[in-house]
Coordinates of C-alpha atoms and ligand atoms in Angstrom, one line a residue:
M6 CA 123.1 -110.0 9.8
R7 CA 121.4 -113.3 8.9
T8 CA 118.5 -113.9 11.3
I9 CA 117.8 -117.6 10.6
E10 CA 119.7 -120.7 9.6
W11 CA 119.1 -124.4 9.2
R12 CA 121.8 -126.4 10.9
D13 CA 121.3 -130.2 10.6
G14 CA 117.8 -130.4 11.9
V15 CA 118.0 -127.3 14.1
V16 CA 116.6 -123.9 13.3
V17 CA 118.9 -121.2 14.8
T18 CA 117.4 -117.7 15.1
I19 CA 117.8 -114.7 17.2
D20 CA 115.3 -114.1 20.1
Q21 CA 113.9 -110.7 19.2
T22 CA 112.1 -110.2 22.5
R23 CA 115.5 -109.9 24.2
L24 CA 116.9 -107.3 21.9
P25 CA 118.6 -104.8 22.1
N26 CA 119.8 -105.6 25.6
E27 CA 120.8 -109.2 25.0
E28 CA 121.7 -111.2 21.8
V29 CA 120.3 -114.6 22.6
F30 CA 120.1 -117.3 19.9
L31 CA 117.3 -119.8 20.0
E32 CA 117.7 -123.4 18.8
L33 CA 114.3 -124.5 17.6
K34 CA 114.1 -128.2 17.3
S35 CA 110.4 -129.0 16.7
L36 CA 107.3 -127.7 14.9
Q37 CA 105.8 -126.8 18.3
E38 CA 108.9 -124.7 19.2
V39 CA 108.6 -122.9 15.9
A40 CA 104.9 -122.3 16.4
S41 CA 105.5 -120.9 19.9
A42 CA 108.4 -118.7 18.7
I43 CA 106.1 -117.1 16.0
K44 CA 103.2 -116.6 18.5
E45 CA 105.4 -115.1 21.1
M46 CA 107.1 -112.8 18.5
K47 CA 110.5 -114.2 19.3
V48 CA 110.6 -114.2 15.5
R49 CA 108.5 -111.6 13.8
G50 CA 108.2 -109.5 10.6
A51 CA 106.2 -110.8 7.7
P52 CA 109.0 -112.2 5.5
L53 CA 110.8 -113.8 8.5
I54 CA 107.6 -115.3 9.7
G55 CA 107.2 -116.9 6.3
V56 CA 110.6 -118.4 6.2
T57 CA 110.3 -119.6 9.8
A58 CA 107.0 -121.2 9.0
A59 CA 108.7 -123.0 6.1
Y60 CA 111.4 -124.2 8.5
G61 CA 108.7 -125.4 10.9
L62 CA 107.5 -127.8 8.2
A63 CA 111.1 -128.7 7.4
L64 CA 111.5 -129.7 11.1
A65 CA 108.3 -131.7 10.9
A66 CA 109.6 -133.5 7.8
Y67 CA 113.0 -134.0 9.4
H68 CA 111.6 -135.7 12.5
S69 CA 108.8 -137.6 10.7
K70 CA 108.6 -141.3 11.5
A71 CA 106.4 -141.9 8.4
K72 CA 107.4 -144.8 6.2
T73 CA 105.2 -144.0 3.3
R74 CA 104.7 -141.0 1.0
E75 CA 101.0 -140.8 1.9
N76 CA 101.8 -140.6 5.6
I77 CA 104.4 -137.9 5.4
L78 CA 102.0 -135.8 3.3
K79 CA 99.3 -136.3 5.9
E80 CA 101.7 -135.3 8.7
L81 CA 102.7 -132.2 6.7
E82 CA 99.1 -131.2 6.3
A83 CA 98.5 -131.4 10.1
S84 CA 101.7 -129.5 10.7
A85 CA 100.6 -126.8 8.2
N86 CA 97.5 -126.3 10.3
V87 CA 99.5 -125.8 13.5
I88 CA 101.6 -123.1 11.8
R89 CA 98.5 -121.4 10.2
A90 CA 97.0 -121.0 13.6
T91 CA 99.9 -118.9 15.0
R92 CA 99.4 -115.4 13.6
P93 CA 96.6 -114.5 11.2
T94 CA 97.6 -111.2 9.5
A95 CA 100.9 -111.5 7.6
V96 CA 100.1 -113.3 4.4
N97 CA 103.7 -114.5 4.0
L98 CA 103.1 -117.2 6.6
F99 CA 100.2 -118.7 4.5
W100 CA 102.2 -118.2 1.3
A101 CA 105.2 -120.1 2.8
V102 CA 103.1 -123.0 4.1
D103 CA 101.3 -123.4 0.7
R104 CA 104.6 -123.3 -1.2
I105 CA 106.1 -126.0 1.0
L106 CA 103.0 -128.2 0.7
K107 CA 103.0 -127.7 -3.1
R108 CA 106.6 -128.8 -3.3
A109 CA 105.9 -131.8 -1.2
Y110 CA 102.9 -132.9 -3.3
E111 CA 104.8 -132.3 -6.6
T112 CA 107.8 -134.4 -5.5
V113 CA 108.0 -137.7 -7.2
G114 CA 109.2 -140.5 -5.0
D115 CA 108.9 -142.0 -1.5
H116 CA 108.7 -140.4 1.9
E117 CA 112.5 -139.8 1.9
A118 CA 112.3 -137.9 -1.4
V119 CA 109.5 -135.7 0.1
R120 CA 111.5 -135.1 3.3
R121 CA 114.5 -134.0 1.3
A122 CA 112.4 -131.8 -1.0
V123 CA 110.7 -130.0 1.9
I124 CA 114.0 -129.2 3.6
E125 CA 115.6 -128.0 0.3
E126 CA 112.6 -125.8 -0.4
A127 CA 112.7 -124.1 3.0
N128 CA 116.4 -123.4 2.5
R129 CA 115.7 -122.1 -1.0
M130 CA 113.1 -119.7 0.4
A131 CA 115.5 -118.4 2.9
D132 CA 118.1 -117.7 0.2
E133 CA 115.6 -116.2 -2.1
D134 CA 114.4 -113.8 0.6
V135 CA 117.8 -112.2 0.8
E136 CA 118.1 -111.8 -3.0
V137 CA 114.6 -110.3 -3.2
N138 CA 115.4 -107.8 -0.5
R139 CA 118.5 -106.7 -2.2
R140 CA 116.4 -106.1 -5.3
I141 CA 113.9 -104.1 -3.3
G142 CA 116.8 -102.1 -2.0
R143 CA 118.2 -101.3 -5.4
N144 CA 114.7 -100.4 -6.8
G145 CA 113.9 -98.2 -3.9
S146 CA 117.2 -96.4 -3.5
R147 CA 116.5 -94.5 -6.8
L148 CA 113.7 -92.7 -4.9
L149 CA 116.1 -91.3 -2.2
K150 CA 118.2 -88.3 -2.7
D151 CA 121.5 -87.4 -0.9
G152 CA 120.6 -85.7 2.4
D153 CA 117.0 -87.2 2.7
T154 CA 115.5 -88.0 6.1
V155 CA 113.3 -91.0 6.0
L156 CA 110.7 -91.8 8.7
T157 CA 110.0 -95.5 9.2
H158 CA 107.6 -97.3 11.5
C159 CA 108.0 -100.6 13.3
N160 CA 110.9 -102.7 12.1
A161 CA 111.1 -103.7 8.4
G162 CA 114.8 -104.4 8.6
S163 CA 117.1 -107.4 8.6
L164 CA 115.5 -108.6 11.7
A165 CA 112.1 -108.8 10.0
T166 CA 113.5 -110.8 7.1
V167 CA 116.3 -113.3 6.6
D168 CA 118.6 -110.4 5.9
Y169 CA 118.8 -106.9 4.6
G170 CA 115.1 -106.0 5.2
T171 CA 112.5 -104.3 3.0
A172 CA 111.9 -100.7 4.1
L173 CA 115.4 -100.7 5.6
A174 CA 116.8 -102.4 2.5
V175 CA 116.0 -99.2 0.6
I176 CA 117.8 -97.1 3.2
R177 CA 120.7 -99.5 3.3
S178 CA 121.0 -99.6 -0.4
A179 CA 121.0 -95.7 -0.7
W180 CA 123.6 -95.6 2.2
E181 CA 125.8 -98.1 0.4
E182 CA 125.6 -96.0 -2.7
G183 CA 127.1 -93.1 -0.8
K184 CA 123.9 -91.1 -0.2
R185 CA 123.9 -89.4 3.2
V186 CA 120.5 -90.4 4.3
S187 CA 119.2 -90.4 7.8
V188 CA 116.3 -92.1 9.6
I189 CA 113.7 -91.1 12.1
A190 CA 112.4 -94.2 13.8
D191 CA 109.2 -94.1 15.8
E192 CA 109.1 -96.3 18.8
T193 CA 106.0 -98.4 17.7
R194 CA 104.0 -99.0 20.9
P195 CA 103.1 -101.4 22.3
K196 CA 105.9 -103.9 21.2
L197 CA 108.5 -101.1 20.6
Q198 CA 109.9 -102.7 17.4
G199 CA 111.1 -99.2 16.3
A200 CA 112.9 -98.4 19.5
R201 CA 114.2 -101.9 20.2
L202 CA 115.0 -103.2 16.7
T203 CA 115.1 -100.5 14.1
A204 CA 117.3 -98.2 16.2
Y205 CA 119.5 -101.2 17.1
E206 CA 120.2 -102.5 13.6
L207 CA 120.7 -99.0 12.0
M208 CA 123.1 -98.1 14.7
R209 CA 125.0 -101.3 14.1
D210 CA 125.3 -100.4 10.4
G211 CA 126.3 -96.8 11.2
V212 CA 123.3 -95.2 9.6
P213 CA 122.2 -92.1 11.4
V214 CA 119.0 -92.7 13.3
T215 CA 116.9 -90.5 15.6
L216 CA 114.3 -92.1 17.9
I217 CA 110.9 -90.5 18.6
T218 CA 107.7 -91.7 20.3
D219 CA 104.7 -92.4 18.1
S220 CA 103.0 -89.2 19.3
M221 CA 105.8 -87.1 17.8
V222 CA 105.2 -88.0 14.2
G223 CA 102.9 -85.0 13.6
Y224 CA 105.5 -82.7 15.2
V225 CA 108.4 -83.8 13.0
M226 CA 106.3 -83.6 9.8
A227 CA 105.0 -80.2 10.7
E228 CA 108.5 -79.0 11.3
G229 CA 109.6 -80.2 7.9
L230 CA 112.0 -82.8 9.3
V231 CA 110.8 -85.7 7.1
D232 CA 111.4 -86.0 3.4
K233 CA 109.9 -89.5 2.8
V234 CA 108.2 -92.2 4.7
I235 CA 109.1 -95.9 4.0
V236 CA 107.3 -98.7 5.8
G237 CA 107.0 -102.5 5.3
A238 CA 103.8 -104.5 4.9
D239 CA 102.2 -107.6 6.3
R240 CA 99.7 -107.9 3.5
I241 CA 98.9 -105.8 0.5
V242 CA 95.3 -106.3 -0.7
Q243 CA 93.3 -104.7 -3.5
D244 CA 92.4 -101.6 -1.6
A245 CA 94.9 -101.2 1.2
V246 CA 98.2 -101.9 2.8
I247 CA 98.0 -103.8 6.2
N248 CA 100.9 -103.1 8.4
K249 CA 101.9 -102.6 12.1
I250 CA 99.4 -100.6 14.2
G251 CA 100.2 -96.9 13.8
T252 CA 101.1 -97.1 10.1
Y253 CA 97.7 -95.6 9.1
T254 CA 98.3 -92.6 11.4
V255 CA 101.7 -92.0 9.8
A256 CA 100.2 -92.3 6.3
V257 CA 97.4 -89.7 7.1
L258 CA 100.0 -87.3 8.5
A259 CA 102.3 -87.8 5.5
H260 CA 99.4 -87.0 3.2
E261 CA 98.5 -83.9 5.2
H262 CA 102.1 -82.6 4.9
G263 CA 102.8 -83.6 1.3
V264 CA 105.4 -86.2 2.3
P265 CA 105.6 -89.2 -0.1
F266 CA 104.6 -92.5 1.6
Y267 CA 106.3 -95.6 0.2
V268 CA 105.6 -99.2 1.1
A269 CA 108.5 -101.7 0.5
A270 CA 107.5 -105.3 0.3
P271 CA 108.2 -108.5 -1.6
K272 CA 105.6 -110.0 -3.9
S273 CA 105.0 -112.8 -1.3
T274 CA 103.2 -110.0 0.7
F275 CA 100.7 -109.3 -2.1
D276 CA 97.3 -110.9 -1.6
L277 CA 95.4 -109.3 -4.5
E278 CA 92.5 -111.7 -4.5
R279 CA 91.3 -110.1 -1.3
K280 CA 90.0 -106.7 0.1
A281 CA 91.0 -105.4 3.5
E282 CA 87.6 -106.2 5.1
E283 CA 88.3 -109.9 4.5
V284 CA 91.6 -110.0 6.4
E285 CA 91.8 -110.9 10.1
I286 CA 93.5 -108.2 12.2
E287 CA 95.4 -109.9 15.0
M288 CA 94.3 -108.9 18.5
R289 CA 96.9 -109.4 21.1
S290 CA 96.9 -109.5 24.9
P291 CA 95.9 -106.5 27.0
E292 CA 99.1 -106.8 29.0
E293 CA 101.1 -105.5 26.0
V294 CA 99.2 -102.2 26.5
T295 CA 98.8 -102.1 30.3
H296 CA 102.5 -102.9 30.9
I297 CA 105.9 -101.6 29.5
G298 CA 108.1 -104.6 29.9
S299 CA 107.1 -106.1 33.2
V300 CA 106.0 -102.7 34.7
R301 CA 102.3 -102.0 35.0
I302 CA 101.4 -98.5 33.8
A303 CA 97.6 -98.7 33.8
P304 CA 95.1 -99.3 36.5
E305 CA 94.2 -103.0 37.2
G306 CA 91.1 -104.0 35.4
V307 CA 91.0 -101.3 32.8
K308 CA 89.4 -102.2 29.5
V309 CA 92.0 -102.5 26.6
L310 CA 91.9 -102.7 22.9
N311 CA 95.1 -104.1 21.3
P312 CA 95.0 -104.6 17.5
A313 CA 98.4 -105.5 16.2
F314 CA 97.9 -104.1 12.7
D315 CA 95.9 -101.4 10.9
I316 CA 94.7 -100.7 7.4
T317 CA 96.0 -97.9 5.2
P318 CA 93.8 -97.3 2.2
I319 CA 95.8 -97.4 -1.1
S320 CA 94.8 -93.7 -1.7
Y321 CA 97.5 -92.7 0.9
V322 CA 100.2 -94.8 -0.7
T323 CA 102.5 -93.0 -3.2
A324 CA 104.1 -96.2 -4.5
I325 CA 104.9 -99.8 -3.6
I326 CA 108.5 -100.9 -4.0
C327 CA 108.9 -104.6 -4.7
E328 CA 111.6 -106.8 -6.3
D329 CA 110.2 -106.1 -9.8
G330 CA 110.4 -102.3 -9.5
V331 CA 108.4 -99.3 -8.2
I332 CA 104.6 -99.6 -8.7
Y333 CA 103.0 -96.2 -8.4
K334 CA 99.5 -96.1 -6.9
E335 CA 97.8 -95.2 -10.2
E336 CA 99.5 -98.2 -11.9
F337 CA 98.6 -100.5 -9.1
E338 CA 95.0 -99.5 -9.5
R339 CA 95.0 -99.8 -13.3
D340 CA 96.7 -103.2 -13.0
L341 CA 94.0 -104.5 -10.6
K342 CA 91.3 -103.5 -13.1
G343 CA 93.3 -105.5 -15.7
E344 CA 94.0 -102.4 -17.8
T345 CA 97.7 -103.0 -18.1
G346 CA 97.2 -106.7 -19.0
T347 CA 99.7 -107.9 -16.4
R348 CA 97.1 -109.7 -14.2
Ligands
LIG7 O1 104.1 -107.8 14.7 P1 105.3 -107.7 13.9 O2 106.5 -107.2 14.6 O3 105.5 -109.1 13.2 O4 104.9 -106.7 12.7 C1 105.9 -106.4 11.8 C2 105.5 -105.4 10.8 O5 104.4 -104.9 10.9 C3 106.4 -105.1 9.7 O6 106.3 -103.7 9.3 C4 106.0 -106.0 8.5 O7 105.9 -107.3 8.9 C5 107.0 -105.8 7.4 S1 108.6 -106.5 7.8 C6 109.6 -106.5 6.5

């Protein structure tokens, strides 16, 4: 299921706020429309946010009236700032914007050459994402045994990427290899990505999935119903994995019950120059907590806290699965200290 496509100056993507009840395709025609789609979470998931951001700049280049190289570069810088202001936590967004700008500056030639290069780079990033996710899937599937039940949080599937997913790539890959794995998806309040999106895409693929509420994670682990946890990430920093709110709770429970806790993410999600305390955790509107859909469930005027992400210390992570392989926590920590010579 490819979630995003460039069609002659139009970015076509699925509106994730309408799933699973309706499959509505959006036609994004301007940078502003892309910025709104990211802010309103019509497109969401770190890798998909990154590629959508790149396409936002491709749209800016496509519609640019600039007649000089200098002017199109100036316009791209301004457009980059619009995109950077949409959502602060997933590093893929900033990675994508920087990569497009780098390509624009490195392109030799006039404004037309820059325009073509930016669009080409955005398309390349979309294709690369699928390839990277397939590699994550192959690397991670080695960790799964026939009969395993995997708990996942939020949606780190095709819908969070261009295709195939990250955490769900591992499950898909194992399934395609003939391992009879099954999934427990927690609903992921308040935006319900687990209930709405993970359940939807696994059912479409025929992978057995059981939906639980977030408050049932302790129960299923205590009952021995979970063999492994696999989640995605919005940013992997020196000391932590930052992912959807509720991930930390799942990680602590996994630790308590001796369940391996894996994080599947591409290298574009790594931000190893930073520590967790330096990262802005997005705060979203109180209505996401006081309402379910359009139905109010809390008293008018109640004080609300709505952080969209939380921070799981690396100590709770068994290993990170990326396109280059499986990095166990100990190796990740040694690598950061420069002991393995790879950084
Ligand atoms: O707020 P969202 O839905 O964009 O958050 C998504 C997540 O937290 C995912 O787990 C993460 O982006 C990894 S997606 C491959």
